Coordinates of C-alpha atoms in Angstrom, one line a residue:
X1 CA 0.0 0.0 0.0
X2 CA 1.3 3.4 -0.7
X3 CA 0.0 5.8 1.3
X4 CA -0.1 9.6 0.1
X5 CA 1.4 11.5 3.0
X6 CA 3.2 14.6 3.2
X7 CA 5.4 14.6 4.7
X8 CA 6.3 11.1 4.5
X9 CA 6.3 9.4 7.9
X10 CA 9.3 8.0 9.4
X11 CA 8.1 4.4 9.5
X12 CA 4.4 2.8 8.4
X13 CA 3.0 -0.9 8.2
X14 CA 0.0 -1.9 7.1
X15 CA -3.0 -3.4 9.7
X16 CA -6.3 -5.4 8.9
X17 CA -9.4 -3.6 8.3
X18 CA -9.8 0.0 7.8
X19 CA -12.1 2.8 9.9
X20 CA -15.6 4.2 8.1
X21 CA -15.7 8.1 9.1
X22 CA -19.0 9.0 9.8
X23 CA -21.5 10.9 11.2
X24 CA -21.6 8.2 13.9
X25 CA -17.3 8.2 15.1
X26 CA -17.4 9.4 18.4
X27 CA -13.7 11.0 19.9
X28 CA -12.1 10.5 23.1
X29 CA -9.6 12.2 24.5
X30 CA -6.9 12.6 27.1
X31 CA -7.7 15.0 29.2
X32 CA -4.0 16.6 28.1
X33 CA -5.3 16.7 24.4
X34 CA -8.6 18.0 25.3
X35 CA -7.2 20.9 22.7
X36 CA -6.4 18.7 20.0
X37 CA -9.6 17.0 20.5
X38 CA -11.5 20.4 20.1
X39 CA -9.9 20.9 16.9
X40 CA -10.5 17.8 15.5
X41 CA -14.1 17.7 16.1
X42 CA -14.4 20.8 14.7
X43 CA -12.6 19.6 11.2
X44 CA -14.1 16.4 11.0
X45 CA -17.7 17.4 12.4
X46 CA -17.9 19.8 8.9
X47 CA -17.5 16.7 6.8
X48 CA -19.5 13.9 8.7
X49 CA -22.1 16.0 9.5
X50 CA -22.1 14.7 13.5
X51 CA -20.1 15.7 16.5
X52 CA -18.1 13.2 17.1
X53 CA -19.6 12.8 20.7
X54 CA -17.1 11.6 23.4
X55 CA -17.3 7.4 23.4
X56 CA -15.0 4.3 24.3
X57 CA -11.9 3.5 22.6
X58 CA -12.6 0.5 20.5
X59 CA -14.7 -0.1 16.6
X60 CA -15.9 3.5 15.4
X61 CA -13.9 5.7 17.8
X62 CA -10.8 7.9 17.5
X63 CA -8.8 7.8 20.5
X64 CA -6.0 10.4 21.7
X65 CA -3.5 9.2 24.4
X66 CA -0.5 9.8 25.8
X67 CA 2.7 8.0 25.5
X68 CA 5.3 7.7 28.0
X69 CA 7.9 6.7 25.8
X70 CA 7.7 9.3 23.3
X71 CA 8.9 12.7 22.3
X72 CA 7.0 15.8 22.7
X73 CA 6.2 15.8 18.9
X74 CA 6.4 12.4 17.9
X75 CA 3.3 10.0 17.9
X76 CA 2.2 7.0 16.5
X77 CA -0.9 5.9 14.7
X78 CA -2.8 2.7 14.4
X79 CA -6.1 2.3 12.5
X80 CA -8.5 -0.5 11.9
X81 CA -11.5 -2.2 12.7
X82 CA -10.6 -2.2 16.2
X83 CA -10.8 2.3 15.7
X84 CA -8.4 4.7 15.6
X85 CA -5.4 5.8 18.3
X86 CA -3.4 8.3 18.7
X87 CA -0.5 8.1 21.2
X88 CA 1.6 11.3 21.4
X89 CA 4.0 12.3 23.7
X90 CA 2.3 15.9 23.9
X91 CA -0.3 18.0 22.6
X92 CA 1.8 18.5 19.3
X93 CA 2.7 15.0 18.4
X94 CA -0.9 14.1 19.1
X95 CA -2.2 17.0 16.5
X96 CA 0.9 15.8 13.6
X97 CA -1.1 12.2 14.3
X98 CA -4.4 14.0 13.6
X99 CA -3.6 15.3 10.6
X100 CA -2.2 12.4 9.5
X101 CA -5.3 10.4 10.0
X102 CA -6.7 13.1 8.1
X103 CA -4.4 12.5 5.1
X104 CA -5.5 8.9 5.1
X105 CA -9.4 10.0 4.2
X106 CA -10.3 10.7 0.7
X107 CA -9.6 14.6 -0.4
X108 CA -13.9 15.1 0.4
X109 CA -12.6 15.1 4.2
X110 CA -11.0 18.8 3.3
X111 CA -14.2 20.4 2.2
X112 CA -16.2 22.6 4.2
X113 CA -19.6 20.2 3.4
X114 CA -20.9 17.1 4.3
X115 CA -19.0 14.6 2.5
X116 CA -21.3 12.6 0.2
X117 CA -19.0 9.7 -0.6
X118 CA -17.5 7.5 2.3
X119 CA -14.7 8.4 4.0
X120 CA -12.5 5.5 4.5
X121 CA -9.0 5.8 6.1
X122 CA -7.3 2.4 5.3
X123 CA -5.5 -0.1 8.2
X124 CA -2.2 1.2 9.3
X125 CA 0.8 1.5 11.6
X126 CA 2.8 4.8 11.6
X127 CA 5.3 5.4 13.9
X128 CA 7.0 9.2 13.6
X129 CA 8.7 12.4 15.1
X130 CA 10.2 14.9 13.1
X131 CA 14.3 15.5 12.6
X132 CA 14.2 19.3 13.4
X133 CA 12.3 21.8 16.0
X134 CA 12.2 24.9 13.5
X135 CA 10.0 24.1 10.8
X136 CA 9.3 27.7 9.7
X137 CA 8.1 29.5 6.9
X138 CA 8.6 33.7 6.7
X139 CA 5.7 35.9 5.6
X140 CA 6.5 39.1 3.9
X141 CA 3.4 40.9 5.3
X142 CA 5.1 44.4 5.0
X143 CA 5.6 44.4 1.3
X144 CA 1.8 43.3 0.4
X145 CA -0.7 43.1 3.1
X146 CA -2.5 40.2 3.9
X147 CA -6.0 40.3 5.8
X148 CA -6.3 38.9 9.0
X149 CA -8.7 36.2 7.5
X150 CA -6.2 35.1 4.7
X151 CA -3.2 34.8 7.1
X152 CA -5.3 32.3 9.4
X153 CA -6.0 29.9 6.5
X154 CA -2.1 30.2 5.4
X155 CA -1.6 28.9 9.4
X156 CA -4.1 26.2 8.9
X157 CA -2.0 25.2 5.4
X158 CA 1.1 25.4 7.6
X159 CA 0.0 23.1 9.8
X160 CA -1.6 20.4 7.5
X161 CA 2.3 20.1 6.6
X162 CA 3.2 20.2 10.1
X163 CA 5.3 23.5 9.8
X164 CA 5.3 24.9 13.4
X165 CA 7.0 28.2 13.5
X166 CA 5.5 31.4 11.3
X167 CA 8.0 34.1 11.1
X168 CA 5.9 37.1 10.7
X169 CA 7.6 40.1 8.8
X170 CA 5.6 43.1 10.1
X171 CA 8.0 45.8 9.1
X172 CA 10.1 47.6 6.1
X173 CA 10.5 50.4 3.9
X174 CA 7.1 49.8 2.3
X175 CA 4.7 49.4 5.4
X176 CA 4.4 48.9 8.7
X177 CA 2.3 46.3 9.7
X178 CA 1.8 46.0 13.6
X179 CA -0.3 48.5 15.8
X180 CA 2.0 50.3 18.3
X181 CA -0.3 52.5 20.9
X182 CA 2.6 54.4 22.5
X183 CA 3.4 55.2 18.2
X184 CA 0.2 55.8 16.4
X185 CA 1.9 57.2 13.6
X186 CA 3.2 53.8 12.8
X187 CA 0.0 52.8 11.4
X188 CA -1.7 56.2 10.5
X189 CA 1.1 57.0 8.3
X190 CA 3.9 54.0 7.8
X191 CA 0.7 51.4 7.0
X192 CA 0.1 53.0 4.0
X193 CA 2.0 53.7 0.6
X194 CA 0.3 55.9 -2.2
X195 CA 1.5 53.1 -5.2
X196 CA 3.6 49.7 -5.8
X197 CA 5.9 49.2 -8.1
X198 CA 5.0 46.0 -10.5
X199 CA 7.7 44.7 -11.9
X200 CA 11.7 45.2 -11.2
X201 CA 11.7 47.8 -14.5
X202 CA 10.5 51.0 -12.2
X203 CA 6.5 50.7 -13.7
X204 CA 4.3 51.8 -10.9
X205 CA 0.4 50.9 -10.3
X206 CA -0.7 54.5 -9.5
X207 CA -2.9 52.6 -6.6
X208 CA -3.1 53.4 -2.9
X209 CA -2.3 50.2 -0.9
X210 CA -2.0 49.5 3.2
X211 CA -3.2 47.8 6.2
X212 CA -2.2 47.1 9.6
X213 CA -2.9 44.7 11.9
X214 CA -4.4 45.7 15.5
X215 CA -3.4 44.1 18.7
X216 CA -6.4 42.7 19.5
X217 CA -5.7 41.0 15.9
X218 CA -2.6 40.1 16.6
X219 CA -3.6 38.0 19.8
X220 CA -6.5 36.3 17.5
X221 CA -3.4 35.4 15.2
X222 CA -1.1 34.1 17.6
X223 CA -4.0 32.1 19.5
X224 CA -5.0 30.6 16.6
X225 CA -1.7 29.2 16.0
X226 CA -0.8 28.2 19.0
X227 CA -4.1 26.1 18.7
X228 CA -2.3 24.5 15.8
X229 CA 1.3 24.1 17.6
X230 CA 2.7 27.0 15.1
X231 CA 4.9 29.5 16.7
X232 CA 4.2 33.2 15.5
X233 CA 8.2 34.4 15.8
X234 CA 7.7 38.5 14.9
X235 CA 9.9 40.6 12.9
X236 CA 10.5 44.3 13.9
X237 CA 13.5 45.4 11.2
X238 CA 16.0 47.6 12.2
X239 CA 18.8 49.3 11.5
X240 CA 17.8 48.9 7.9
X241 CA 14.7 48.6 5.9
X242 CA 13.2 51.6 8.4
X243 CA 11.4 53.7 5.9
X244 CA 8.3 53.4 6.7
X245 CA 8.8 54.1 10.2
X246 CA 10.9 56.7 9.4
X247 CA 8.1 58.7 7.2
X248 CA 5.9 58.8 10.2
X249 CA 8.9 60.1 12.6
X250 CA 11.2 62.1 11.1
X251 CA 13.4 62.3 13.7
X252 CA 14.3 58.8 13.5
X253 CA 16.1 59.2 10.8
X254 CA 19.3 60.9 9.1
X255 CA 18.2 63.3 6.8
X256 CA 16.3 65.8 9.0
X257 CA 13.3 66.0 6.1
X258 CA 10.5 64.6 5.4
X259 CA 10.3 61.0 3.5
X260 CA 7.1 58.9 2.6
X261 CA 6.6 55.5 2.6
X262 CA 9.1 53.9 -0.1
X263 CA 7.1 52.6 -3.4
X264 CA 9.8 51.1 -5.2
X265 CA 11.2 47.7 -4.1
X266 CA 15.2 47.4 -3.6
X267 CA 17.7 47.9 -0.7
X268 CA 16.6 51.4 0.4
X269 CA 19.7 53.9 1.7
X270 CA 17.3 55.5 4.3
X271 CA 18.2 54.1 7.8
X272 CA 18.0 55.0 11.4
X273 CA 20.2 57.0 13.2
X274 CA 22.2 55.7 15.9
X275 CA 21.3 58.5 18.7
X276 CA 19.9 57.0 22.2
X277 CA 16.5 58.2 22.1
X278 CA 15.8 56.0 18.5
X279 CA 17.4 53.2 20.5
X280 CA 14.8 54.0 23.3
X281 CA 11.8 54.5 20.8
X282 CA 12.5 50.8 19.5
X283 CA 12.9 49.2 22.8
X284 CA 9.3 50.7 23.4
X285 CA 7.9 49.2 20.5
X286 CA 9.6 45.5 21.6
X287 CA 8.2 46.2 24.7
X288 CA 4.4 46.1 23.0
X289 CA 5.6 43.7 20.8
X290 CA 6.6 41.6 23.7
X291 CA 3.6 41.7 25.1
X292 CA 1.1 40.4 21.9
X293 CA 3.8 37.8 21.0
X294 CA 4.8 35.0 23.9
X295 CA 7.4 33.4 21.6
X296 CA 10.8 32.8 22.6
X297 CA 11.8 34.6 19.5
X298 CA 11.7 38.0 18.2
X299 CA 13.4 38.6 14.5
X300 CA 15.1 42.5 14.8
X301 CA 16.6 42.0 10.7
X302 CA 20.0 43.3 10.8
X303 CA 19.5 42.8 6.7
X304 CA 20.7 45.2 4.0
X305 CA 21.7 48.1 5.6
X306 CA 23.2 50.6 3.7
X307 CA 26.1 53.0 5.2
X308 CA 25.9 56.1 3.4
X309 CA 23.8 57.9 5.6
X310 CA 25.8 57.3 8.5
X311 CA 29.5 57.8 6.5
X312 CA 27.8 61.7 5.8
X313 CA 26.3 62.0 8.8
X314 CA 27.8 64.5 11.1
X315 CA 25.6 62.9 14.4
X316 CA 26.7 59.4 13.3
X317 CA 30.0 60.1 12.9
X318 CA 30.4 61.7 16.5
X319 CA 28.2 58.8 17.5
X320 CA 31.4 56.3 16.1
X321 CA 33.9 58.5 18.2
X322 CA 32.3 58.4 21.2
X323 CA 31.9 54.7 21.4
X324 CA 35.1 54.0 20.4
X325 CA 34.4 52.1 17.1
X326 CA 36.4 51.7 14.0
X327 CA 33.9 52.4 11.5
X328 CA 30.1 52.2 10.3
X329 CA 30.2 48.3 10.4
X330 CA 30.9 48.4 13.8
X331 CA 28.3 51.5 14.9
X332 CA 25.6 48.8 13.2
X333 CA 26.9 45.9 15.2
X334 CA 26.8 47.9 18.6
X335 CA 22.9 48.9 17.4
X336 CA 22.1 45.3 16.9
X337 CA 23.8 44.4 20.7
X338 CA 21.4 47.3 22.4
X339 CA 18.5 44.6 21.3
X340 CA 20.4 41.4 22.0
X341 CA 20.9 42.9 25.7
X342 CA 17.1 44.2 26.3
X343 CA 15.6 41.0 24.5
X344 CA 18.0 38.5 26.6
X345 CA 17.0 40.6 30.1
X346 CA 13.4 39.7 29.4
X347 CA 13.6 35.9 28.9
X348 CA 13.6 36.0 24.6
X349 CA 16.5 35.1 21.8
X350 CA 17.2 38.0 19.4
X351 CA 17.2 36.3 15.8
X352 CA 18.9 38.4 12.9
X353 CA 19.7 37.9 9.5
X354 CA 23.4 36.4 8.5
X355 CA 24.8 40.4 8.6
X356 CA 25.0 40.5 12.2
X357 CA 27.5 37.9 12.5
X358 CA 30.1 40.4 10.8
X359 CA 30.3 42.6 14.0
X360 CA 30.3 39.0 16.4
X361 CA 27.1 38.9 18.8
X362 CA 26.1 37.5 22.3
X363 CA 26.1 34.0 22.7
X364 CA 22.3 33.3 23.0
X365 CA 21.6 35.1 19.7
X366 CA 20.1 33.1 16.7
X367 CA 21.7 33.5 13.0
X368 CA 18.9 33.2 10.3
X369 CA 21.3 32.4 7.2
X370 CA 19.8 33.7 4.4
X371 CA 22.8 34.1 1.7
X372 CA 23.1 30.4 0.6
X373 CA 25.1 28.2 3.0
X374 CA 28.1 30.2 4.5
X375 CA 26.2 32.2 7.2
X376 CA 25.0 29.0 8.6
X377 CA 28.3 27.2 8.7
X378 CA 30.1 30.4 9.7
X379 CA 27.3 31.0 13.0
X380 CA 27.4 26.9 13.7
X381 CA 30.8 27.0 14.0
X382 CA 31.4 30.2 16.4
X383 CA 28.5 28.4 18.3
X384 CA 25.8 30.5 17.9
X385 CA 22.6 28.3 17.0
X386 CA 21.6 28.4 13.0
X387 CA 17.5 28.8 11.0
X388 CA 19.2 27.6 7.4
X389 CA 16.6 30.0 5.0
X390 CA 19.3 29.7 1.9
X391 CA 17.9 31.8 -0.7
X392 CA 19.5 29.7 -3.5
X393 CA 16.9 26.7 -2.2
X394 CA 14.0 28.1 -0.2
X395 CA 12.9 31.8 -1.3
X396 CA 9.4 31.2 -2.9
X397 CA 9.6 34.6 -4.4
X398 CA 12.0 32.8 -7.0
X399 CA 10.5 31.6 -10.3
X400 CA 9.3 28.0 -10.6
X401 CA 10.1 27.3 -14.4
X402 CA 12.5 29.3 -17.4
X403 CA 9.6 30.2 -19.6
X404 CA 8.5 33.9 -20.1
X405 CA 5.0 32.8 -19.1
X406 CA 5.4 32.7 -14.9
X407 CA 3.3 35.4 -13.2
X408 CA 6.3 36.4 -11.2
X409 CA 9.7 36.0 -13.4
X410 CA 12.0 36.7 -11.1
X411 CA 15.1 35.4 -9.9
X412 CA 17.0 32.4 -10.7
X413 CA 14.3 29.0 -11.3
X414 CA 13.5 27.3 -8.1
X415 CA 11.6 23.9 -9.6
X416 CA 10.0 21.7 -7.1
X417 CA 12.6 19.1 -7.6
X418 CA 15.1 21.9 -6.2
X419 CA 13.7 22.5 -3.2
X420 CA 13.3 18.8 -2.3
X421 CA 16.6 18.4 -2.9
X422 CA 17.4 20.8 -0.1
X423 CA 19.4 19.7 3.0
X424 CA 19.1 21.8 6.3
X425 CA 22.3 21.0 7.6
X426 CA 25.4 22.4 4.9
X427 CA 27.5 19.6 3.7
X428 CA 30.3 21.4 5.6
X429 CA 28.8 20.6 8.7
X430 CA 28.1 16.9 7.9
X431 CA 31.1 15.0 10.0
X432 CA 31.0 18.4 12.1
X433 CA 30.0 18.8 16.0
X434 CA 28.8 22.0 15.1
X435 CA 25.7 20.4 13.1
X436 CA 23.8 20.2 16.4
X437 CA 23.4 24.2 16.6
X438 CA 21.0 23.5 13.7
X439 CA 18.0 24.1 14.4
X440 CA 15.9 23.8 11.6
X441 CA 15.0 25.7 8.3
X442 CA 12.5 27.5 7.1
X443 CA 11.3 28.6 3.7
X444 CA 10.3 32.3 2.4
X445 CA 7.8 33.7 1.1
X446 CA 8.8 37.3 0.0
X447 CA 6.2 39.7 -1.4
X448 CA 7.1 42.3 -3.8
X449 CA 5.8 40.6 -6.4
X450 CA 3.5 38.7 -4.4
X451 CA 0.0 41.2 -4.7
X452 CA -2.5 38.5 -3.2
X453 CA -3.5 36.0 -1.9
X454 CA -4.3 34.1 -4.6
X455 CA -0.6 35.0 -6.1
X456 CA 0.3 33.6 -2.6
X457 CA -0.9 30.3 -3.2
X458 CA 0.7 29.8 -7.1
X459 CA 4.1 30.5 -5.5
X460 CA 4.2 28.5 -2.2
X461 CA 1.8 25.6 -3.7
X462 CA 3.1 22.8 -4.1
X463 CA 6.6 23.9 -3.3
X464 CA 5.7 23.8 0.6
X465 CA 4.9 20.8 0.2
X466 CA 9.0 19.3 -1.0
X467 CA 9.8 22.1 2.1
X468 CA 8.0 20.2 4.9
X469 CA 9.7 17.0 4.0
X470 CA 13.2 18.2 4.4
X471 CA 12.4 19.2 7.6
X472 CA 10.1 16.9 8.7
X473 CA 12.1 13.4 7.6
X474 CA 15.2 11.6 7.3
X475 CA 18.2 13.1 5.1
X476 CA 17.6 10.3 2.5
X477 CA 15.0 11.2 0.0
X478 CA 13.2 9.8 -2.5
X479 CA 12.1 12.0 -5.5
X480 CA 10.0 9.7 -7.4
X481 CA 7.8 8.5 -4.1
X482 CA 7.3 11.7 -3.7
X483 CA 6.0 12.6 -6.9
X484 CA 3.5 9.9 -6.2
X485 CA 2.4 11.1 -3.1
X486 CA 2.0 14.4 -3.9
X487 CA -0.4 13.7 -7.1
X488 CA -2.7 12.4 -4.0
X489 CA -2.2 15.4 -1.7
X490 CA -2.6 18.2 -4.8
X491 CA -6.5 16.9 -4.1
X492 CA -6.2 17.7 -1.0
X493 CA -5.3 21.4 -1.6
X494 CA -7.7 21.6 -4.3
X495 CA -10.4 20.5 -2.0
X496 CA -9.5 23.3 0.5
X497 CA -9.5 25.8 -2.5
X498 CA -5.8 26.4 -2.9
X499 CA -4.7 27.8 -6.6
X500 CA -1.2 25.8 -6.8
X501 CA 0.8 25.7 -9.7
X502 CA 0.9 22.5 -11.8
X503 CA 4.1 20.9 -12.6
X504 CA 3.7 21.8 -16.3
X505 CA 3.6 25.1 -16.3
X506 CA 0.8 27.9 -14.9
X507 CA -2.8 27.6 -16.0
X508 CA -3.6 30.1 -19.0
X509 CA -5.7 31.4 -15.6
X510 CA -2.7 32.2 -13.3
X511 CA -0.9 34.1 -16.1
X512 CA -1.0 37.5 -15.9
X513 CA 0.5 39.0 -19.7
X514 CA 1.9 42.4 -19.1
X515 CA 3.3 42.5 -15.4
X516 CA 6.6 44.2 -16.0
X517 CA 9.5 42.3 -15.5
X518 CA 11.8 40.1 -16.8
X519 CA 13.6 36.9 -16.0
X520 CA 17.0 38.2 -14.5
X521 CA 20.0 36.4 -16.8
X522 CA 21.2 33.4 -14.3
X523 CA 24.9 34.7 -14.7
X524 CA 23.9 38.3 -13.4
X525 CA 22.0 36.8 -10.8
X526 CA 24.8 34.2 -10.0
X527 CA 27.3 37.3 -9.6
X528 CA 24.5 39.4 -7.5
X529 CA 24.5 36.3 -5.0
X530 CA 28.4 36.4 -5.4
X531 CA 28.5 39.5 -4.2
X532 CA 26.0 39.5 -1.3
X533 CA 28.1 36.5 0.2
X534 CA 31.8 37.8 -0.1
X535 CA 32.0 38.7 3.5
X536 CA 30.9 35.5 4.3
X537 CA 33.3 33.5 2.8
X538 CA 36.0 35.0 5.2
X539 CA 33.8 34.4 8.3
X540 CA 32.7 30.5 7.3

């Protein structure tokens, strides 16, 4: 029997029998799972038309338990005729076991209607735990908003492919995303832009666009994916990619006039200024952050930020002497450690893009490594733990095939076969002790070319999909079984409405003929990533 999983269990073994799904399967719980339990009735209850009422454990009931001997996300599955159980080690192993009893029902099970076919999960043994705690995927919610409603369902599609940490990126040049009370100018002004660019070739859309979300939003959020064992890890960017907070506080900034919210997509020259009181103002924000976001993480960038300000800069400059620092490298490594300090004396981890390693950082401090492989060996090795997010295997923002006919021709082609081919741990790490400071991966989804939601779907679907397995099994892969599981889970996401792209190429539907842009030339782009990972090479 091959069963269409995703992402494929670490073991499985076929039982005698199989378990009919209907409006008669009652659900019992441990009392420990009573939250798992909750969600599952409320899936399964759209689709059987019943309750699933508490019962026994035995013929026609699903049972949730706890086992002793497992991990605090690993579980194990048996159905049959004798019913269905689920032993977890925790809440989230017992909800990875639920939705992989889901995946063993016919694609009907997905729909928001009473199924009217039966819904029969087959007899099977699944044992399973996954290889890596971080199982993320990034958001770019700063570039294009998306509604509160729309970034629930992406959580519920991040958990069907048991993805368990969202990094949220609330903040850049071209919006600000988050509602700060002590700062309402954050969202009155930085939420808002008065155009987009379309393409990479400077054509603009001559259309308004914003949004924010509030707090009470932004608890909903993060409740609704604790609910589903996904960590919402936020991103407040600093020193770099600022405009937009910067528009709606001048004195933020360098220039002493006034900027809007940038339009144009790129790595933006405006950045903060180094004075205390901008350091002060951000520790504020964190502190509101802090409040509307429990997770151990907070993301403060580090990314892409330009000097040029700061080298003309008269304030900046005295700001260099009086700390004692060499130069503007070093003035952006001390404003990354005012963040590391205040996040580590209230119980978080500061996580930053691969650029704060080049001014060294305090030992609890997490490295997202971002320009292929070298941050993450470079951070491993100087023991600081490692989120792989190689851009070379994992940005979704990348183009899915060579024609001229993708929606969103940019950047070098990212087939699905490429990123299932991905390894979380660099081969230089392989025979290394310095492997263990990886933590995971995670893939992401950047929007400047991603408008909506719907543009949202083409790119991630089905390439999430090839994501979640590298972090979810074994190293050792199998291409071709996956192919043939997937072409039973594409249902699946059809069933839940998803617009994925097909293998062969978009549907004359998801084309879009006259977004500017162009496929960038692969040896310009090769030499662009060159470039962005020169510093690197020294540190790694």
């Amino acid at each position: 029997m091959h069963l269409k999983i995703v992402p494929r269990p670490v073991s499985h073994g076929t039982r005698r029998g199989r378990f009919v799904l209907d409006g008669r399967t009652a659900l019992t719980a441990d009392p420990a799972l009573t939250g798992v339990a909750a969600w599952l009735r409320a899936e399964l209850g759209q689709v059987t038309g019943g309750e699933l009422l508490p019962g026994t454990p035995g013929p026609g009931t699903i049972t949730l338990g706890l086992g002793d001997d497992l991990g605090p996300e690993a579980y194990r599955l048996s159905v049959g005729d004798d019913g269905v159980a689920i032993d977890a080690g925790g809440p989230a192993g017992a909800f990875y076991g639920a939705q992989t009893f889901r995946q063993l029902l016919p694609a009907a099970a997905y729909r928001r209607s009473p199924a009217t076919e039966p819904l029969v999960a087959p007899g099977v043994h699944i044992e399973d735990e996954p290889r890596f705690g971080w199982r993320g995927c990034l958001l770019d919610v700063a570039r294009h908003f998306m509604t509160k409603h729309d970034l629930l369902r992406f959580i519920d599609l991040m958990a069907l492919h048991k993805l368990n940490v969202l990094h949220l990126h609330l903040t850049d040049d071209q919006g600000w995303r988050v509602e700060i009370r002590r700062y309402p100018r954050l969202t009155e002004v930085g939420a808002w832009r008065r155009e987009s660019q379309t393409g990479w070739n400077g054509a603009m859309d001559g259309r308004p666009h914003g949004g924010y979300y509030t707090q009470d939003d932004l608890r909903e959020i993060v409740a609704y994916a604790a609910a589903r064992h996904v960590t919402v890890v936020p991103e407040i960017d600093l020193p770099g990619h600022t405009q937009a907070a910067i528009a709606a506080y001048p004195e933020l900034g360098n220039l002493g006039t006034p900027l809007e919210v940038r339009t144009t997509w790129g790595i933006g020259r405006n950045v903060l200024n180094a004075e205390d009181a901008t350091v002060a103002f951000f520790k504020n924000v964190l502190d509101e952050v802090l409040e509307l976001f429990p997770s151990p993480y907070v993301c403060v960038g580090g990314d892409e930020c330009r000097k040029e300000q700061w080298r003309e800069s008269p304030s900046a400059q005295r700001r260099i002497r009086e700390l004692g620092l060499r130069d503007e490298e070093e003035l952006q490594s001390w404003f990354i450690h005012q963040f590391d300090d205040f996040l580590a004396a209230r119980g978080r981890r500061l996580v930053g893009w691969d650029e704060i390693l080049e001014g060294g950082l305090a030992p609890g401090a997490v490295v997202a490594s971002w320009r292929g492989d070298l941050g993450a060996v470079a951070a491993a090795r100087r023991g600081h733990d490692v989120i792989n997010c190689s851009n070379t295997q994992v940005y979704f923002d990348y183009r899915q095939g060579p024609g001229e006919d993708e929606p969103v021709p940019f950047g070098t082609v990212l087939a699905l076969e490429d990123v299932y081919a991905f390894e979380p741990v660099p081969a230089q790490l392989r025979d290394d002790p310095a492997a263990e400071r990886v933590l995971g991966a995670q893939c992401g989804v950047w929007t400047e070319l991603i408008d909506s939601n719907r543009r949202v779907d083409y790119m991630v679907f089905p390439r999430l999909a090839a994501f979640a397995e590298t972090v979810w099994g074994p190293p050792g892969r199998d291409l071709e079984d996956f192919r043939a599981r997937l072409a039973g889970h594409l249902p699946r996401l059809a069933a839940i409405g998803v617009e994925y792209r097909p293998e062969s190429g978009p549907l004359p539907w998801q084309t879009r003929p006259g977004v500017p842009g162009r496929p960038e030339d692969p040896k310009e782009w090769q030499a662009t990533i060159d470039a962005w990972t020169s510093n690197l090479r020294d540190l790694a």
